[in-house]
Short mmCIF file of C-alpha atoms in Angstrom, two decimals:
data_model
loop_
_atom_site.label_atom_id
_atom_site.label_comp_id
_atom_site.label_asym_id
_atom_site.label_seq_id
_atom_site.Cartn_x
_atom_site.Cartn_y
_atom_site.Cartn_z
CA MET A 604 37.56 47.51 82.40
CA ALA A 605 39.21 44.30 80.25
CA PHE A 606 36.00 42.77 81.91
CA ARG A 607 33.59 44.96 81.34
CA ALA A 608 34.10 44.39 77.25
CA PHE A 609 35.22 40.80 78.06
CA LEU A 610 31.44 40.56 79.17
CA LEU A 611 30.42 42.67 76.29
CA VAL A 612 32.64 40.34 73.53
CA ALA A 613 31.00 37.76 75.03
CA ALA A 614 26.94 38.54 74.60
CA LEU A 615 27.58 40.29 71.65
CA LEU A 616 28.57 36.78 70.49
CA SER A 617 26.27 34.60 71.83
CA LEU A 618 23.70 36.99 70.43
CA THR A 619 25.15 35.85 66.83
CA CYS A 620 25.13 32.34 67.75
CA PHE A 621 22.14 32.31 68.71
CA HIS A 622 20.37 34.69 65.96
CA ALA A 623 22.80 31.89 63.20
CA ALA A 624 21.00 28.80 65.75
CA ALA A 625 17.45 30.14 65.13
CA SER A 626 18.03 30.73 60.94
CA ASP A 627 16.69 28.54 58.11
CA PRO A 628 20.40 26.71 56.86
CA SER A 629 23.40 28.39 55.23
CA LEU A 630 23.86 28.26 51.85
CA LEU A 631 27.59 26.77 51.63
CA GLN A 632 27.28 26.58 47.48
CA ASP A 633 25.10 28.23 44.72
CA PHE A 634 21.75 25.40 45.85
CA CYS A 635 20.58 22.49 47.68
CA VAL A 636 17.69 20.55 45.62
CA VAL A 637 16.36 18.68 47.44
CA ASP A 638 16.83 14.77 47.14
CA LYS A 639 14.33 12.96 47.84
CA MET A 640 15.44 9.35 47.08
CA SER A 641 18.26 10.56 49.53
CA LYS A 642 17.83 7.94 53.27
CA VAL A 643 19.56 10.08 54.58
CA ARG A 644 18.02 13.06 57.85
CA VAL A 645 19.16 15.32 58.64
CA ASN A 646 18.32 18.98 59.89
CA GLY A 647 16.50 19.80 56.29
CA PHE A 648 16.64 17.95 53.52
CA PRO A 649 20.16 16.54 51.62
CA CYS A 650 21.29 17.90 48.04
CA LYS A 651 20.16 15.41 45.51
CA ASP A 652 24.38 15.64 43.06
CA ALA A 653 24.44 19.19 40.95
CA LYS A 654 24.60 17.27 37.92
CA ASP A 655 21.06 16.05 39.04
CA VAL A 656 19.45 19.26 38.75
CA VAL A 657 16.71 20.30 36.22
CA ALA A 658 15.32 24.01 35.94
CA GLU A 659 12.51 21.93 36.63
CA ASP A 660 13.60 21.73 40.50
CA PHE A 661 13.70 26.15 40.89
CA PHE A 662 9.73 26.03 39.07
CA PHE A 663 6.29 25.38 40.45
CA SER A 664 3.06 26.86 38.79
CA GLY A 665 -0.52 26.99 40.00
CA LEU A 666 -0.29 30.00 42.60
CA HIS A 667 -2.83 31.42 39.52
CA LEU A 668 -5.45 28.89 40.69
CA ALA A 669 -8.28 30.23 43.60
CA GLY A 670 -8.46 27.54 46.62
CA ASN A 671 -11.59 25.36 47.65
CA THR A 672 -12.93 28.28 50.51
CA THR A 673 -15.85 26.43 51.18
CA ASN A 674 -14.87 24.78 53.83
CA LYS A 675 -16.10 25.48 57.90
CA GLN A 676 -13.30 28.32 57.32
CA GLY A 677 -14.08 29.80 54.20
CA SER A 678 -10.43 30.08 53.60
CA ALA A 679 -7.23 28.15 51.53
CA VAL A 680 -4.30 28.55 51.95
CA THR A 681 -2.15 27.18 49.36
CA PRO A 682 1.82 27.06 50.22
CA VAL A 683 5.18 27.32 48.28
CA ASN A 684 7.55 25.78 50.12
CA VAL A 685 9.74 23.38 50.14
CA ALA A 686 7.38 20.37 49.26
CA GLN A 687 6.51 21.63 46.53
CA ILE A 688 9.91 23.44 45.53
CA ALA A 689 12.85 21.40 46.14
CA GLY A 690 15.00 23.52 45.39
CA LEU A 691 13.97 26.28 48.28
CA ASN A 692 15.70 23.92 50.62
CA THR A 693 18.48 26.01 52.45
CA MET A 694 16.90 28.79 50.67
CA GLY A 695 15.20 30.45 53.86
CA ILE A 696 12.48 31.52 51.64
CA SER A 697 8.55 29.60 50.70
CA LEU A 698 5.41 31.51 49.72
CA ALA A 699 1.42 31.09 50.15
CA ARG A 700 -1.58 32.11 48.05
CA ILE A 701 -4.35 32.41 50.84
CA ASP A 702 -8.00 32.93 49.39
CA TYR A 703 -11.36 33.99 51.45
CA ALA A 704 -15.12 33.39 50.84
CA PRO A 705 -16.88 36.70 51.89
CA TYR A 706 -16.22 36.17 55.45
CA GLY A 707 -14.21 34.30 55.15
CA LEU A 708 -11.33 33.24 58.49
CA ASN A 709 -7.51 31.64 58.71
CA PRO A 710 -7.97 31.57 62.50
CA PRO A 711 -6.27 32.29 64.15
CA HIS A 712 -2.12 30.14 63.30
CA THR A 713 1.75 30.43 64.44
CA HIS A 714 4.67 30.07 61.81
CA PRO A 715 7.40 29.05 64.73
CA ARG A 716 9.96 29.31 62.31
CA ALA A 717 8.95 32.19 60.00
CA THR A 718 8.10 35.36 60.06
CA GLU A 719 5.67 36.47 57.27
CA ILE A 720 4.86 39.50 55.40
CA LEU A 721 1.37 39.10 53.73
CA THR A 722 0.03 41.24 50.37
CA VAL A 723 -3.45 41.64 50.04
CA LEU A 724 -4.24 40.69 45.61
CA GLU A 725 -8.45 41.26 46.11
CA GLY A 726 -10.75 42.91 48.70
CA SER A 727 -9.72 43.47 52.72
CA LEU A 728 -8.55 41.77 56.08
CA TYR A 729 -8.97 43.17 58.92
CA VAL A 730 -6.04 41.29 60.28
CA GLY A 731 -3.95 41.11 63.58
CA PHE A 732 -1.58 39.46 65.75
CA VAL A 733 -0.88 39.09 69.80
CA THR A 734 2.23 39.25 71.55
CA SER A 735 3.49 36.84 74.13
CA ASN A 736 2.75 36.78 77.77
CA PRO A 737 2.49 38.83 79.68
CA GLY A 738 1.46 42.01 77.69
CA ASN A 739 -0.97 39.94 74.53
CA LYS A 740 -1.28 42.52 72.90
CA LEU A 741 -3.06 42.40 69.93
CA PHE A 742 -2.24 44.32 66.79
CA THR A 743 -4.84 45.26 64.68
CA LYS A 744 -5.63 46.52 61.01
CA VAL A 745 -8.18 46.33 58.18
CA LEU A 746 -5.64 45.91 55.38
CA ASN A 747 -7.51 46.94 51.39
CA LYS A 748 -6.04 46.41 47.81
CA GLY A 749 -2.51 46.61 47.53
CA ASP A 750 -1.45 46.66 50.92
CA VAL A 751 1.57 45.23 53.31
CA PHE A 752 1.18 43.36 56.94
CA VAL A 753 4.10 41.68 59.39
CA PHE A 754 3.36 38.88 61.69
CA PRO A 755 6.52 38.45 63.46
CA GLN A 756 7.60 35.05 64.00
CA GLY A 757 6.23 32.99 66.34
CA LEU A 758 3.13 35.13 67.63
CA ILE A 759 -0.61 34.31 67.57
CA HIS A 760 -1.94 35.86 64.43
CA PHE A 761 -5.07 35.56 61.76
CA GLN A 762 -7.31 37.35 59.17
CA PHE A 763 -10.87 37.73 58.60
CA ASN A 764 -12.75 38.57 55.39
CA TYR A 765 -15.05 41.19 56.78
CA GLY A 766 -16.13 41.66 52.84
CA THR A 767 -19.12 40.13 50.62
CA LYS A 768 -16.72 39.38 48.01
CA ASN A 769 -13.85 37.15 47.60
CA ALA A 770 -10.58 38.25 48.69
CA VAL A 771 -7.14 37.43 48.42
CA ALA A 772 -4.07 37.63 50.04
CA LEU A 773 0.22 36.16 49.47
CA ALA A 774 2.26 35.80 51.66
CA ALA A 775 6.21 35.96 51.52
CA LEU A 776 7.63 33.66 54.51
CA SER A 777 11.43 33.51 55.83
CA SER A 778 11.41 30.11 55.95
CA GLN A 779 12.01 27.21 53.22
CA ASN A 780 9.49 25.72 55.70
CA PRO A 781 7.62 27.80 58.45
CA GLY A 782 5.71 25.46 60.18
CA VAL A 783 1.91 26.04 60.99
CA ILE A 784 -0.34 25.79 64.16
CA THR A 785 -3.49 26.43 63.93
CA VAL A 786 -4.43 26.74 67.80
CA ALA A 787 -7.62 25.59 67.93
CA ASN A 788 -6.41 22.63 66.19
CA ALA A 789 -3.73 21.82 67.91
CA VAL A 790 -5.67 22.49 71.71
CA PHE A 791 -9.19 21.06 71.20
CA GLY A 792 -8.05 18.44 68.15
CA SER A 793 -5.04 17.36 69.46
CA LYS A 794 -4.51 13.59 68.82
CA PRO A 795 -4.71 12.46 71.60
CA SER A 796 -6.85 14.14 72.64
CA ILE A 797 -6.18 16.83 75.69
CA THR A 798 -8.13 15.47 79.01
CA ASP A 799 -10.99 17.94 79.94
CA ASP A 800 -9.57 18.79 83.36
CA ILE A 801 -6.61 20.30 81.65
CA LEU A 802 -8.93 22.07 79.57
CA ALA A 803 -11.71 23.24 81.41
CA LYS A 804 -9.56 24.64 83.43
CA ALA A 805 -7.40 26.30 80.88
CA PHE A 806 -10.53 28.11 79.95
CA GLN A 807 -12.60 27.93 83.17
CA VAL A 808 -15.05 26.80 81.66
CA ASP A 809 -17.42 23.43 82.46
CA LYS A 810 -16.27 20.26 80.30
CA MET A 811 -18.95 19.74 79.44
CA THR A 812 -18.51 22.85 77.14
CA VAL A 813 -15.11 20.95 76.16
CA ASP A 814 -15.98 18.14 75.28
CA ARG A 815 -18.44 20.26 72.94
CA ILE A 816 -16.02 22.50 71.58
CA GLN A 817 -13.64 19.14 70.59
CA ALA A 818 -16.55 17.63 68.70
CA GLN A 819 -15.94 19.67 66.36
CA PHE A 820 -12.74 18.77 65.67
#
């Protein structure tokens, strides 16, 4: 019994440690505003002296402005993370505004460091995410104004404006720097390129098809 209890405690501790290691650094003081002049390299960003912190370190203006959707995907993301608000450092949160032209797409992508919760402000969106191997189950939903949908951390997800009017959404993410990996860009637009032998076998297509796709990136 004592050995079983020890195993249970050890398992719980390991889960706790894993959770702590997998999240953004926790605050050990009121705030840790990014010191952009520091040459120190840490996991996150070094703090500036508290006496040098000003209100502007916690401020951003611009989410009322629509993004430019005149691109191949017909969408635009306006991020508000630690790069835009220095005071977000160690806070574990960020925002993004996403604009969609009619039939615009925020293409399949992942956020390696964050769960995302999306709220539709205008228009309608067809959204979805795919679970990890081996299931690869697709969850989809049509969202209208005021609807909310969650994309779990690290899973491939997308949003598509299937309507004839512009759409706008606001996303909250559980990291100061969630990161983004757009699947097509990463696979077909890497620098240097992944060899077409590898991609042809992975996607079960011929090399000419791979070359044509890579030329788009």
